[in-house]
mmCIF file of C-alpha atoms in Angstrom:
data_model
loop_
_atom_site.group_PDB
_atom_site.id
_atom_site.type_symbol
_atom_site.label_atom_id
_atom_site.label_comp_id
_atom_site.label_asym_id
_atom_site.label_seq_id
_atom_site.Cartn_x
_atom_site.Cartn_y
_atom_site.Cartn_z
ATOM 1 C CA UNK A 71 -21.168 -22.982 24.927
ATOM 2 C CA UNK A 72 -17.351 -22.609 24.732
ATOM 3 C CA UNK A 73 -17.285 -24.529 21.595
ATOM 4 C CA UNK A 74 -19.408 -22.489 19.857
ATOM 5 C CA UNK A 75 -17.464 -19.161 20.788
ATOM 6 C CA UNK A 76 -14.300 -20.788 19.591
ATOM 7 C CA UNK A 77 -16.564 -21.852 16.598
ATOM 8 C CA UNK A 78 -17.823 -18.514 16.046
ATOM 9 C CA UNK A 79 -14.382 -17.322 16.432
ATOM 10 C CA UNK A 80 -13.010 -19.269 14.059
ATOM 11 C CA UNK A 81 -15.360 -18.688 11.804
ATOM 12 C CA UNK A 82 -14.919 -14.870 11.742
ATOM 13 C CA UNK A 83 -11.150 -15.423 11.817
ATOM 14 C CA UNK A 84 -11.935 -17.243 8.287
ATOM 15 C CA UNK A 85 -13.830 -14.787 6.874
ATOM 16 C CA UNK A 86 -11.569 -12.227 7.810
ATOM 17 C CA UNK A 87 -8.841 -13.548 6.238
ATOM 18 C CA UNK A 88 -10.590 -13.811 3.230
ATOM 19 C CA UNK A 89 -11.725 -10.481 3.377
ATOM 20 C CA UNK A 90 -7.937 -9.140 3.568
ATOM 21 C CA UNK A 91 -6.963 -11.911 0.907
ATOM 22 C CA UNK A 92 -9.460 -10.452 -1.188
ATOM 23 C CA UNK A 93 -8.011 -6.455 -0.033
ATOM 24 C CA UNK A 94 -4.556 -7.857 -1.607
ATOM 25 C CA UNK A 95 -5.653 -9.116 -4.539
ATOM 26 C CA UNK A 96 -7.874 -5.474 -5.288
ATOM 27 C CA UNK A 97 -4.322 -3.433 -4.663
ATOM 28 C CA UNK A 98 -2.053 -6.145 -6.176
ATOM 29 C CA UNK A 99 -4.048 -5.857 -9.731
ATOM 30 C CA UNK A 100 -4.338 -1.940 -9.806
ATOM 31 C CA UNK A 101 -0.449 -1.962 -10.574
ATOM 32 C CA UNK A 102 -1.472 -3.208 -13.667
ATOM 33 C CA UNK A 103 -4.618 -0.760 -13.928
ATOM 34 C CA UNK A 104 -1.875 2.328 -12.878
ATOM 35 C CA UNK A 105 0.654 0.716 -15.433
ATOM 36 C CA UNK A 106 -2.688 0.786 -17.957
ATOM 37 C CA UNK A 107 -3.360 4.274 -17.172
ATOM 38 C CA UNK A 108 0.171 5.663 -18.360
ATOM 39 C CA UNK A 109 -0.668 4.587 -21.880
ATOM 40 C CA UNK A 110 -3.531 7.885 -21.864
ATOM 41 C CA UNK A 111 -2.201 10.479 -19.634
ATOM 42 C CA UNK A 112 0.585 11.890 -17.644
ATOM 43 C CA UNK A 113 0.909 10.770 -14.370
ATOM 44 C CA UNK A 114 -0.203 13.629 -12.298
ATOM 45 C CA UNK A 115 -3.628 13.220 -14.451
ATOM 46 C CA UNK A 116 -4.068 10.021 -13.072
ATOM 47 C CA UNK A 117 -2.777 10.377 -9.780
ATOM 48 C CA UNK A 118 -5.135 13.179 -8.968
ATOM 49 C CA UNK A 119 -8.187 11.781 -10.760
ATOM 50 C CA UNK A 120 -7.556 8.583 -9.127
ATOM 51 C CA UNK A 121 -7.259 10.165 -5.993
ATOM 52 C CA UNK A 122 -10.215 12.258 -6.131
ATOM 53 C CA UNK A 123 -12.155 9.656 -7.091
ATOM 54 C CA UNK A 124 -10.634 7.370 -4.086
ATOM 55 C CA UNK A 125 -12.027 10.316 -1.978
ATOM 56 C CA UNK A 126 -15.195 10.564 -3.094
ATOM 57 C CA UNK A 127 -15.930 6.720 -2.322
ATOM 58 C CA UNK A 128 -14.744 6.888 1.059
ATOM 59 C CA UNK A 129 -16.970 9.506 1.800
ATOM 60 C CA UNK A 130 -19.752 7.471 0.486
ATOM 61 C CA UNK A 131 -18.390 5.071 2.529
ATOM 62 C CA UNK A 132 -18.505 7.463 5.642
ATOM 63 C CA UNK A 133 -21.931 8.839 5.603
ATOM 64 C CA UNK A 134 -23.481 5.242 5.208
ATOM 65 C CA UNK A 135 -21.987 4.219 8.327
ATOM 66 C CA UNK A 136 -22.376 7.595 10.309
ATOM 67 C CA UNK A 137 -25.995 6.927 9.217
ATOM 68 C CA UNK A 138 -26.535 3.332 10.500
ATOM 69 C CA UNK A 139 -24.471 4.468 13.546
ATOM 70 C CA UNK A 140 -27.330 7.128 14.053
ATOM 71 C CA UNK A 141 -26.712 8.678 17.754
ATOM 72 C CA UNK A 142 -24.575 5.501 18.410
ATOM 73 C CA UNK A 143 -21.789 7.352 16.124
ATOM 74 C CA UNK A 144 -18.670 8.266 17.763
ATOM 75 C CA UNK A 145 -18.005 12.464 17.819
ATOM 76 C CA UNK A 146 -15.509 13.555 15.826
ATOM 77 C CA UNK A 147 -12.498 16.053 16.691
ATOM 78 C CA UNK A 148 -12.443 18.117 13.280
ATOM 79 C CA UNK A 149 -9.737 20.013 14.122
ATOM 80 C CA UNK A 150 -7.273 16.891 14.787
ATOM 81 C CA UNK A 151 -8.815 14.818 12.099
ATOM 82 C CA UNK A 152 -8.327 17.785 9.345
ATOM 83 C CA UNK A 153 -4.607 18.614 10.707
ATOM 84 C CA UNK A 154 -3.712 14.667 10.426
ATOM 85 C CA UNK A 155 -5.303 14.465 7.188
ATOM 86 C CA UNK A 156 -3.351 17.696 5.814
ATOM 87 C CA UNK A 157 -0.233 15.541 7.320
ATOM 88 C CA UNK A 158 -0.833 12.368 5.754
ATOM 89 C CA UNK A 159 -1.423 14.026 2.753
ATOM 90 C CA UNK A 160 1.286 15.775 1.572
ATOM 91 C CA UNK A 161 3.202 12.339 2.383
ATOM 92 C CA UNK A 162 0.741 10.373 0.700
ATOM 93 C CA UNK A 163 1.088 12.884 -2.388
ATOM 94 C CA UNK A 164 4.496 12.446 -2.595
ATOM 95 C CA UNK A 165 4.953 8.218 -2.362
ATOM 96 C CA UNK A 166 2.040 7.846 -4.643
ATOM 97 C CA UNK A 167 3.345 10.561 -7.460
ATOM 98 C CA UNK A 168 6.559 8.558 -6.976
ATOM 99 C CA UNK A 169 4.995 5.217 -7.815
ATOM 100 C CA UNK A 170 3.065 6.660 -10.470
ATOM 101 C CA UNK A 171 6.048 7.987 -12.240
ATOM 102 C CA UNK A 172 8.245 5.210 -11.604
ATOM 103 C CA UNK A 173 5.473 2.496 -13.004
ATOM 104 C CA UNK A 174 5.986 4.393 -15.761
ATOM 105 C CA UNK A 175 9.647 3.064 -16.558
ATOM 106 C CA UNK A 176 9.747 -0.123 -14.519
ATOM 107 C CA UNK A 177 7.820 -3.283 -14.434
ATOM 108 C CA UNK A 178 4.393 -4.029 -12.361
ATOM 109 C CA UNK A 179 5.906 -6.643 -10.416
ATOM 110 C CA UNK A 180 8.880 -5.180 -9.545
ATOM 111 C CA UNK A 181 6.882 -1.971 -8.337
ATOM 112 C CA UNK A 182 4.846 -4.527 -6.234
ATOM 113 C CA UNK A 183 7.767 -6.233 -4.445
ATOM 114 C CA UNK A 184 9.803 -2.685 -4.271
ATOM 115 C CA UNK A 185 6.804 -0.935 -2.771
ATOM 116 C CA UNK A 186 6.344 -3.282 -0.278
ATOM 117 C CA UNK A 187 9.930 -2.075 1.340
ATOM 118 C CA UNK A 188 7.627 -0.081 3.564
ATOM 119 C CA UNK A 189 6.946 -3.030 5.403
ATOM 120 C CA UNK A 190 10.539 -2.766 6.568
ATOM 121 C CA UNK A 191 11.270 1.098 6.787
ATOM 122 C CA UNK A 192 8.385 1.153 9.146
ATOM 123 C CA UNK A 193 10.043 -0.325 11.683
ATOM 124 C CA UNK A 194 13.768 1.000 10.744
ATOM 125 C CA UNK A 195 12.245 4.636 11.522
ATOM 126 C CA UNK A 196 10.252 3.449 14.562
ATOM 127 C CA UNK A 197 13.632 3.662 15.890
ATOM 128 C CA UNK A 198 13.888 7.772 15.833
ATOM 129 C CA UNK A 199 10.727 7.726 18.095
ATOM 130 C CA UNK A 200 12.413 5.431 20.228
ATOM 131 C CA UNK A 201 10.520 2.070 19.855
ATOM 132 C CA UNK A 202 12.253 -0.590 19.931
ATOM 133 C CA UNK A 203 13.129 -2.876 16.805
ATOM 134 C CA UNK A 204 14.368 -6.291 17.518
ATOM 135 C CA UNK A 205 18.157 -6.664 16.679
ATOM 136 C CA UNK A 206 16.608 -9.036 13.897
ATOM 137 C CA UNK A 207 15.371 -6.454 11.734
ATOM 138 C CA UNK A 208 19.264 -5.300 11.079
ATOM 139 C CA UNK A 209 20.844 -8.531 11.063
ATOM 140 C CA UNK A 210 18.550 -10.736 8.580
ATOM 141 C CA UNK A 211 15.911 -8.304 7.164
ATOM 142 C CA UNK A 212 17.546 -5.436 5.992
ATOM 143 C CA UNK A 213 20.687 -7.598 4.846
ATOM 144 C CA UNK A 214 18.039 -9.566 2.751
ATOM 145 C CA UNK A 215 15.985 -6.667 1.486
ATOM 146 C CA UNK A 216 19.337 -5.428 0.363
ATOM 147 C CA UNK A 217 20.472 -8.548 -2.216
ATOM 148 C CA UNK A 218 17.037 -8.839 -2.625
ATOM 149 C CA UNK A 219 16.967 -5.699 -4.129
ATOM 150 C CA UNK A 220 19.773 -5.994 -6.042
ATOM 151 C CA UNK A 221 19.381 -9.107 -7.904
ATOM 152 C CA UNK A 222 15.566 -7.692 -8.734
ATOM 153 C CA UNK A 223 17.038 -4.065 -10.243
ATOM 154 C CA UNK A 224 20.506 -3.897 -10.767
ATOM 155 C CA UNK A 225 21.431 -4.251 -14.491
ATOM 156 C CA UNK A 226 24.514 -5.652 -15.939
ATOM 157 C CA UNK A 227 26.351 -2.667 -16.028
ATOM 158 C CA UNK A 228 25.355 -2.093 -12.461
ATOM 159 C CA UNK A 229 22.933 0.668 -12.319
ATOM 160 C CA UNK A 230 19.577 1.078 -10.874
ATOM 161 C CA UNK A 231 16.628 2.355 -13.499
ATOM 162 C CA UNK A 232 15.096 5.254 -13.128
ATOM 163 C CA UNK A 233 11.537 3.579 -12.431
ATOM 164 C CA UNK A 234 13.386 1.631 -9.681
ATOM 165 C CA UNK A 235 14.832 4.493 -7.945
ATOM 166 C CA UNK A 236 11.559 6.426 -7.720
ATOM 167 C CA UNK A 237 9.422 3.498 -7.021
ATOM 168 C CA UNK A 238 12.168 3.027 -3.705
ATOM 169 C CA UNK A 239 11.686 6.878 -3.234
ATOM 170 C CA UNK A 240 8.476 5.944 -2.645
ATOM 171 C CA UNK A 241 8.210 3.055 -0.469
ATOM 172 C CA UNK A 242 10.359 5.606 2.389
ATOM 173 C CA UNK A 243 7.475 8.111 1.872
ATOM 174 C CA UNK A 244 4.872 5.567 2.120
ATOM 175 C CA UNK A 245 6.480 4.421 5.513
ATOM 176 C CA UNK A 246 6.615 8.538 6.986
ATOM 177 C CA UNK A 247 2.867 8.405 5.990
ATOM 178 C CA UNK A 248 2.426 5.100 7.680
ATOM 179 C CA UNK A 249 4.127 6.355 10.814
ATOM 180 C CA UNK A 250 2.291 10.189 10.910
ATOM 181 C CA UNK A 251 -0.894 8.200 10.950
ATOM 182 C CA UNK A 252 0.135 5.634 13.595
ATOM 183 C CA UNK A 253 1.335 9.085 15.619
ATOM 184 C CA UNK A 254 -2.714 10.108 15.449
ATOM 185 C CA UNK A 255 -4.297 6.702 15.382
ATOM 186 C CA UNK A 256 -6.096 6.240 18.850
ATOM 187 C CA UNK A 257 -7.395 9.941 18.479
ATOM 188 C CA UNK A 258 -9.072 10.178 14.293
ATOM 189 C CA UNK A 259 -11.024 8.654 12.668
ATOM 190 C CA UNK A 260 -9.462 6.510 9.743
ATOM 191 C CA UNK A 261 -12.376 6.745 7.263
ATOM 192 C CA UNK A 262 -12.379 10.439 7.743
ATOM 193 C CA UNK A 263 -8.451 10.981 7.760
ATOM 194 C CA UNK A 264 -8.226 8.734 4.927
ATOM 195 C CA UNK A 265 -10.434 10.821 2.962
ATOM 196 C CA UNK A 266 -9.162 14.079 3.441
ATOM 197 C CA UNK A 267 -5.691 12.810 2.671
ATOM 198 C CA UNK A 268 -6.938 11.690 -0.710
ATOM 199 C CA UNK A 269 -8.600 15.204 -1.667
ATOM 200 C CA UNK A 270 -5.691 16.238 -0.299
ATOM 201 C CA UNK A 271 -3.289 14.162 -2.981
ATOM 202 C CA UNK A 272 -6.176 14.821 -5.615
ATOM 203 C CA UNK A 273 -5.953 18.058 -5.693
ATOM 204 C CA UNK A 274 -2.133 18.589 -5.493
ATOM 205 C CA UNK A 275 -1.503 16.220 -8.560
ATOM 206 C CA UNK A 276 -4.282 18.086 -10.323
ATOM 207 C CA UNK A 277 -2.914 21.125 -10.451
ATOM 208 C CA UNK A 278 0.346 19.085 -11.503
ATOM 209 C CA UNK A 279 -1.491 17.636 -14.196
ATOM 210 C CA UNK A 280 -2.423 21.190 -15.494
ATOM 211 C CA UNK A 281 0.839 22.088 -14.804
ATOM 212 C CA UNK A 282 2.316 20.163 -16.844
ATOM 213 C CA UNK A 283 -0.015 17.095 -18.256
ATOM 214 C CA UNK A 284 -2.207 18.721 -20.572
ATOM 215 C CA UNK A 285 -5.143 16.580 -19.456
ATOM 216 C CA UNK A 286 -8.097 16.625 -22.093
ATOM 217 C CA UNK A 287 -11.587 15.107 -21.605
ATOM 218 C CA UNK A 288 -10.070 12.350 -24.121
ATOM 219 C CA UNK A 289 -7.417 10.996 -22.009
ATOM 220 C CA UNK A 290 -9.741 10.616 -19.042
ATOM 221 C CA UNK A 291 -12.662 8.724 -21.368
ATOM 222 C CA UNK A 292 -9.907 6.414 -22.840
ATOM 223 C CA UNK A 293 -8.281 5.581 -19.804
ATOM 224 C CA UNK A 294 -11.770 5.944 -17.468
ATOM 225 C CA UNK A 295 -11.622 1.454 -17.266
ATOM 226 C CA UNK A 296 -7.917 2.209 -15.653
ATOM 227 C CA UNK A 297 -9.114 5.215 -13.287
ATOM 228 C CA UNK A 298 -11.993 3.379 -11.705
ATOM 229 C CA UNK A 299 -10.236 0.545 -10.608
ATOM 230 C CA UNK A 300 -8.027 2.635 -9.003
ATOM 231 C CA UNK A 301 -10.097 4.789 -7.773
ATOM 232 C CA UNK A 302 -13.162 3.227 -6.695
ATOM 233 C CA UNK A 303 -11.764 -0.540 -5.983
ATOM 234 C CA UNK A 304 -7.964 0.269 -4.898
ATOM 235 C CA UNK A 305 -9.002 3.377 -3.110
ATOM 236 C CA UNK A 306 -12.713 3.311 -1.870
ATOM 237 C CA UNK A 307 -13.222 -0.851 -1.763
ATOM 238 C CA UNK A 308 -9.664 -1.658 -0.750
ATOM 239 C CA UNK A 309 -9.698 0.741 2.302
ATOM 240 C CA UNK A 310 -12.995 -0.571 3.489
ATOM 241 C CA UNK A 311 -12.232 -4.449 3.238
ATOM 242 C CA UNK A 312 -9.557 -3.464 5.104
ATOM 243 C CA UNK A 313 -11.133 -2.039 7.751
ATOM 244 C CA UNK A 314 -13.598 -4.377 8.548
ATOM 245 C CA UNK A 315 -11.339 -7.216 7.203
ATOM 246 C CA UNK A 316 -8.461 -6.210 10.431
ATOM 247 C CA UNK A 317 -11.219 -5.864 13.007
ATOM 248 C CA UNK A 318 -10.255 -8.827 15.724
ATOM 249 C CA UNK A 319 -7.632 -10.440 13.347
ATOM 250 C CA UNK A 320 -4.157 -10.351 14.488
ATOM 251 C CA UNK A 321 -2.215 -8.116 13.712
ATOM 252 C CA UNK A 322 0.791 -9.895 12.271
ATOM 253 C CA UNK A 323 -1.838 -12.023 10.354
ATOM 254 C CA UNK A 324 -3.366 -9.424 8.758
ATOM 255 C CA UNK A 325 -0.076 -7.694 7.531
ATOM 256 C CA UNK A 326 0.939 -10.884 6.563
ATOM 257 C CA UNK A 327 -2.406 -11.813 4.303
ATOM 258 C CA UNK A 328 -1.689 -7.949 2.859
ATOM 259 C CA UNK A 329 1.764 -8.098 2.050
ATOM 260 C CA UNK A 330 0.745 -10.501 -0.842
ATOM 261 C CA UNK A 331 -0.193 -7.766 -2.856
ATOM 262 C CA UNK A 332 3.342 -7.476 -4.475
ATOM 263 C CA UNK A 333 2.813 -11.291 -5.239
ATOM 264 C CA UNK A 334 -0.188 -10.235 -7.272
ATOM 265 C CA UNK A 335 0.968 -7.767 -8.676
ATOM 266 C CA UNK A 336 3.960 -9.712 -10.163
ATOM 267 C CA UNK A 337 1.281 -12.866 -11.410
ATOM 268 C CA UNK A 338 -1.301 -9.964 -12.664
ATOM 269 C CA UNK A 339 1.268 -7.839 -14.377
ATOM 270 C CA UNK A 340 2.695 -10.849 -16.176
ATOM 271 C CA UNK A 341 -0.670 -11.838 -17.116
ATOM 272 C CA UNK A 342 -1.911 -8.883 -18.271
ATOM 273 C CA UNK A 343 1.438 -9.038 -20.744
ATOM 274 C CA UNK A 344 0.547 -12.198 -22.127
ATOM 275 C CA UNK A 345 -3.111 -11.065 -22.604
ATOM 276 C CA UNK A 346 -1.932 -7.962 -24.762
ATOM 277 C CA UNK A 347 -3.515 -5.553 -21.738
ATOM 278 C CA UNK A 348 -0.108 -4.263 -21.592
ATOM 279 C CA UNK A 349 2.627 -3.622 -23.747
ATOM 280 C CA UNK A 350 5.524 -3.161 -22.072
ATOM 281 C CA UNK A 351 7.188 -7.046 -20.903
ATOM 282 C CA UNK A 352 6.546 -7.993 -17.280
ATOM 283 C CA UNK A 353 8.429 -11.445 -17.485
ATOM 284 C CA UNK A 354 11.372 -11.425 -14.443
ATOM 285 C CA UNK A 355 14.302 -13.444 -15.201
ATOM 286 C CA UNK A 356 14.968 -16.364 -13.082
ATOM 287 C CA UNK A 357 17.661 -13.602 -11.187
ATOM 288 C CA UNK A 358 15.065 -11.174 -10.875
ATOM 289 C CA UNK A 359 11.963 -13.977 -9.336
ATOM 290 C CA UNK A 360 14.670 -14.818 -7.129
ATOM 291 C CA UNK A 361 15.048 -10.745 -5.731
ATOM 292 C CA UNK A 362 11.682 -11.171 -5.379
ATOM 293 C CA UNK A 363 11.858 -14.276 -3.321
ATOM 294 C CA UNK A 364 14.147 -12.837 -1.164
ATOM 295 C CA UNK A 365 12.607 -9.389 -0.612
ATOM 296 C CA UNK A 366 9.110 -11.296 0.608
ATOM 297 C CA UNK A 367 10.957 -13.032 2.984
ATOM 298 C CA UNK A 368 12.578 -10.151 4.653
ATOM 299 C CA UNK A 369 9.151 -8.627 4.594
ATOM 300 C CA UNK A 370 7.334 -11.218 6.253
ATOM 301 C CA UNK A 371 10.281 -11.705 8.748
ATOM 302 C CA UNK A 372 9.701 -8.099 10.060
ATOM 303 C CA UNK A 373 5.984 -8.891 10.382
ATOM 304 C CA UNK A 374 6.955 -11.734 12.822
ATOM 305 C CA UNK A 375 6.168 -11.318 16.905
ATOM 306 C CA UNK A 376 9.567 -9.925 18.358
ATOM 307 C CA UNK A 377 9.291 -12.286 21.041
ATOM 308 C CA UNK A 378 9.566 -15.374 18.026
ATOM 309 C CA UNK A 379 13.459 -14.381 18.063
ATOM 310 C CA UNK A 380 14.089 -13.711 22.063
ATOM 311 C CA UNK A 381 16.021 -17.421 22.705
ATOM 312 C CA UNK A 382 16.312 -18.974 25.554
ATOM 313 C CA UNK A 383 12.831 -17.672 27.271
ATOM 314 C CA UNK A 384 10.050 -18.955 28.196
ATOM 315 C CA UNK A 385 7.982 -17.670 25.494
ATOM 316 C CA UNK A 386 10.300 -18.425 22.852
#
C-alpha cells in the first residue's frame, strides 16, 4: 500500500511538472506572438485586445468549474475579490503596457530573461512588509542580476535602450502585482481575481488604443494569429495549466519549471528570426547569451529553500 501512494505520488509529481513545463513553453513563445503583433497595431491595441480576450477565457474557464463544483463550490466574497482585482489591475496594466512597448524596440529574448527580474524583486520588496530575505539574495543574486544585466543590454557606448529600460520598468511592476495578490491570496479566488484584473487591463489599454492607436478592424484581422495566442493560450490556457499544474508540487519546483519561460523565449524568438516570422534579428552575441546565463542563475538562486544557505545546521 505505501508503495503505491509514493507511486501515485510520483506519478502526479510527473505529470505536474509537465503540465508547468508545458505553462512555460505557452508564455515563453507569446514573446514572439507580442513581438508579431507590433508589426499591425500600436501597442495599447494589442494589449487591451489581448487582455480582453485573456478575460473572456478565464471566465469560460470559471463557470465550467463552478458548474462541476455544483453546491460543492466554494462562496465567493465579491466585495474582496472585485477590490483585489481593481488592485491587481491597475499594476498588471502598467507592467504589461511596459512590456508591450518595450518588445517593441528590444529583442524577444532579452524581454524574456529581463522580465523574469521579478523573480528577484519579489523577494527584495518582501522586505518593506517585513519578511525576511536570506542575506543571500543581496550578496550573490542581486550582484549577479546586476552584470547579468549589463553584459545582456549595455551597448558600447554604455547606454541602456529604450526597449530595455521599459521592459525593466516592467518586471518592478510585475513584482507589486505579484505581491498585492500574495497580500489577498488565502481570502479570493484566483480564477476570479485573475479575470477581473484582465478586463480591468483590457479596458484601460483600450481606451489607450483609441487614444492614441487608431485601431481599425484591419489591424485586428491581420494580426488576429498574434492576438489569440496571447490571448487565449498565454492568458486563458497558461493561467489554467498553472493552476492545476502547482496543485501539490513544491513550490520552489514549480517556480523553478516556470522560470524557463525566458529560456523559450530566447530559443523561440531566435527561431522565429530564422523562419522569416519576424523581422527584426533576435541572435545574442556570445556577451549577451552570457547576461543571460548569468541572470537565470540569480533567478533560480532566489527560488532556492532559505534554509539551503543556513551553514553549519542541522538542516543544512
Amino acid at each position: 500500500m505505501e508503495n503505491t501512494t509514493m507511486e501515485n505520488t510520483r506519478t502526479k509529481t510527473t505529470r505536474n511538472s509537465l503540465i508547468l513545463l508545458l505553462t512555460a513553453a505557452i508564455w515563453g513563445m507569446a514573446f514572439v506572438s507580442q513581438s508579431k503583433g507590433m508589426d499591425y497595431m500600436h501597442p495599447f491595441t494589442f494589449n487591451g485586445v489581448r487582455s480582453l480576450i485573456g478575460a473572456a477565457s478565464i471566465l469560460v474557464y470559471i463557470l465550467i468549474s463552478r458548474k462541476i463544483a455544483g453546491d460543492k463550490a466554494a462562496p465567493l466574497d465579491w466585495k474582496l475579490n472585485v477590490k483585489a482585482g481593481l488592485l491587481c489591475g491597475i499594476f498588471l496594466t502598467i507592467a504589461s503596457t511596459l512590456q508591450q512597448f518595450g518588445i517593441k524596440y528590444t529583442s524577444v529574448g532579452k524581454a524574456g530573461f529581463i522580465t523574469t527580474l521579478y523573480i528577484i524583486f519579489v523577494p527584495m520588496f518582501g522586505i518593506f512588509l517585513k519578511k525576511k530575505v536570506a542575506p543571500v539574495v543581496w550578496a550573490a543574486a542581486v550582484g549577479m542580476a546586476a552584470v547579468g544585466m549589463y553584459l545582456l543590454c549595455m551597448t558600447e557606448s554604455l547606454r541602456l535602450g529604450a526597449g530595455d529600460i521599459m521592459v525593466f520598468l516592467c518586471a518592478i511592476a510585475f513584482a507589486i502585482q505579484i505581491m498585492t495578490v500574495d497580500h489577498y491570496a488565502a481570502r479570493i479566488d484566483g480564477a476570479v481575481v485573475s479575470c477581473i484584473q484582465f478586463t480591468v487591463c483590457g479596458v484601460v489599454c483600450c481606451i489607450g488604443a483609441l487614444i492614441w492607436g487608431q485601431p481599425t478592424l484591419g489591424q485586428l484581422q491581420e494580426g488576429l494569429g498574434a492576438l489569440l495566442y496571447a490571448g487565449v493560450l498565454s492568458c486563458g490556457v497558461g493561467y489554467t495549466l498553472q493552476i492545476v499544474g502547482q496543485k501539490g508540487l513544491n513550490p520552489t519546483v514549480a517556480a523553478l519549471i516556470m522560470s524557463l519561460e525566458s529560456v523559450i523565449a530566447t530559443i523561440s524568438g531566435w527561431i522565429a528570426y530564422k523562419i522569416g516570422f519576424l523581422t527584426t534579428d533576435q541572435t545574442l552575441t556570445a556577451r549577451q547569451i552570457a547576461g543571460c546565463v548569468i541572470v537565470f542563475a540569480a533567478v533560480i538562486l532566489v527560488q532556492l529553500p532559505p534554509e539551503w544557505f543556513r551553514f553549519g545546521k542541522k538542516n543544512a
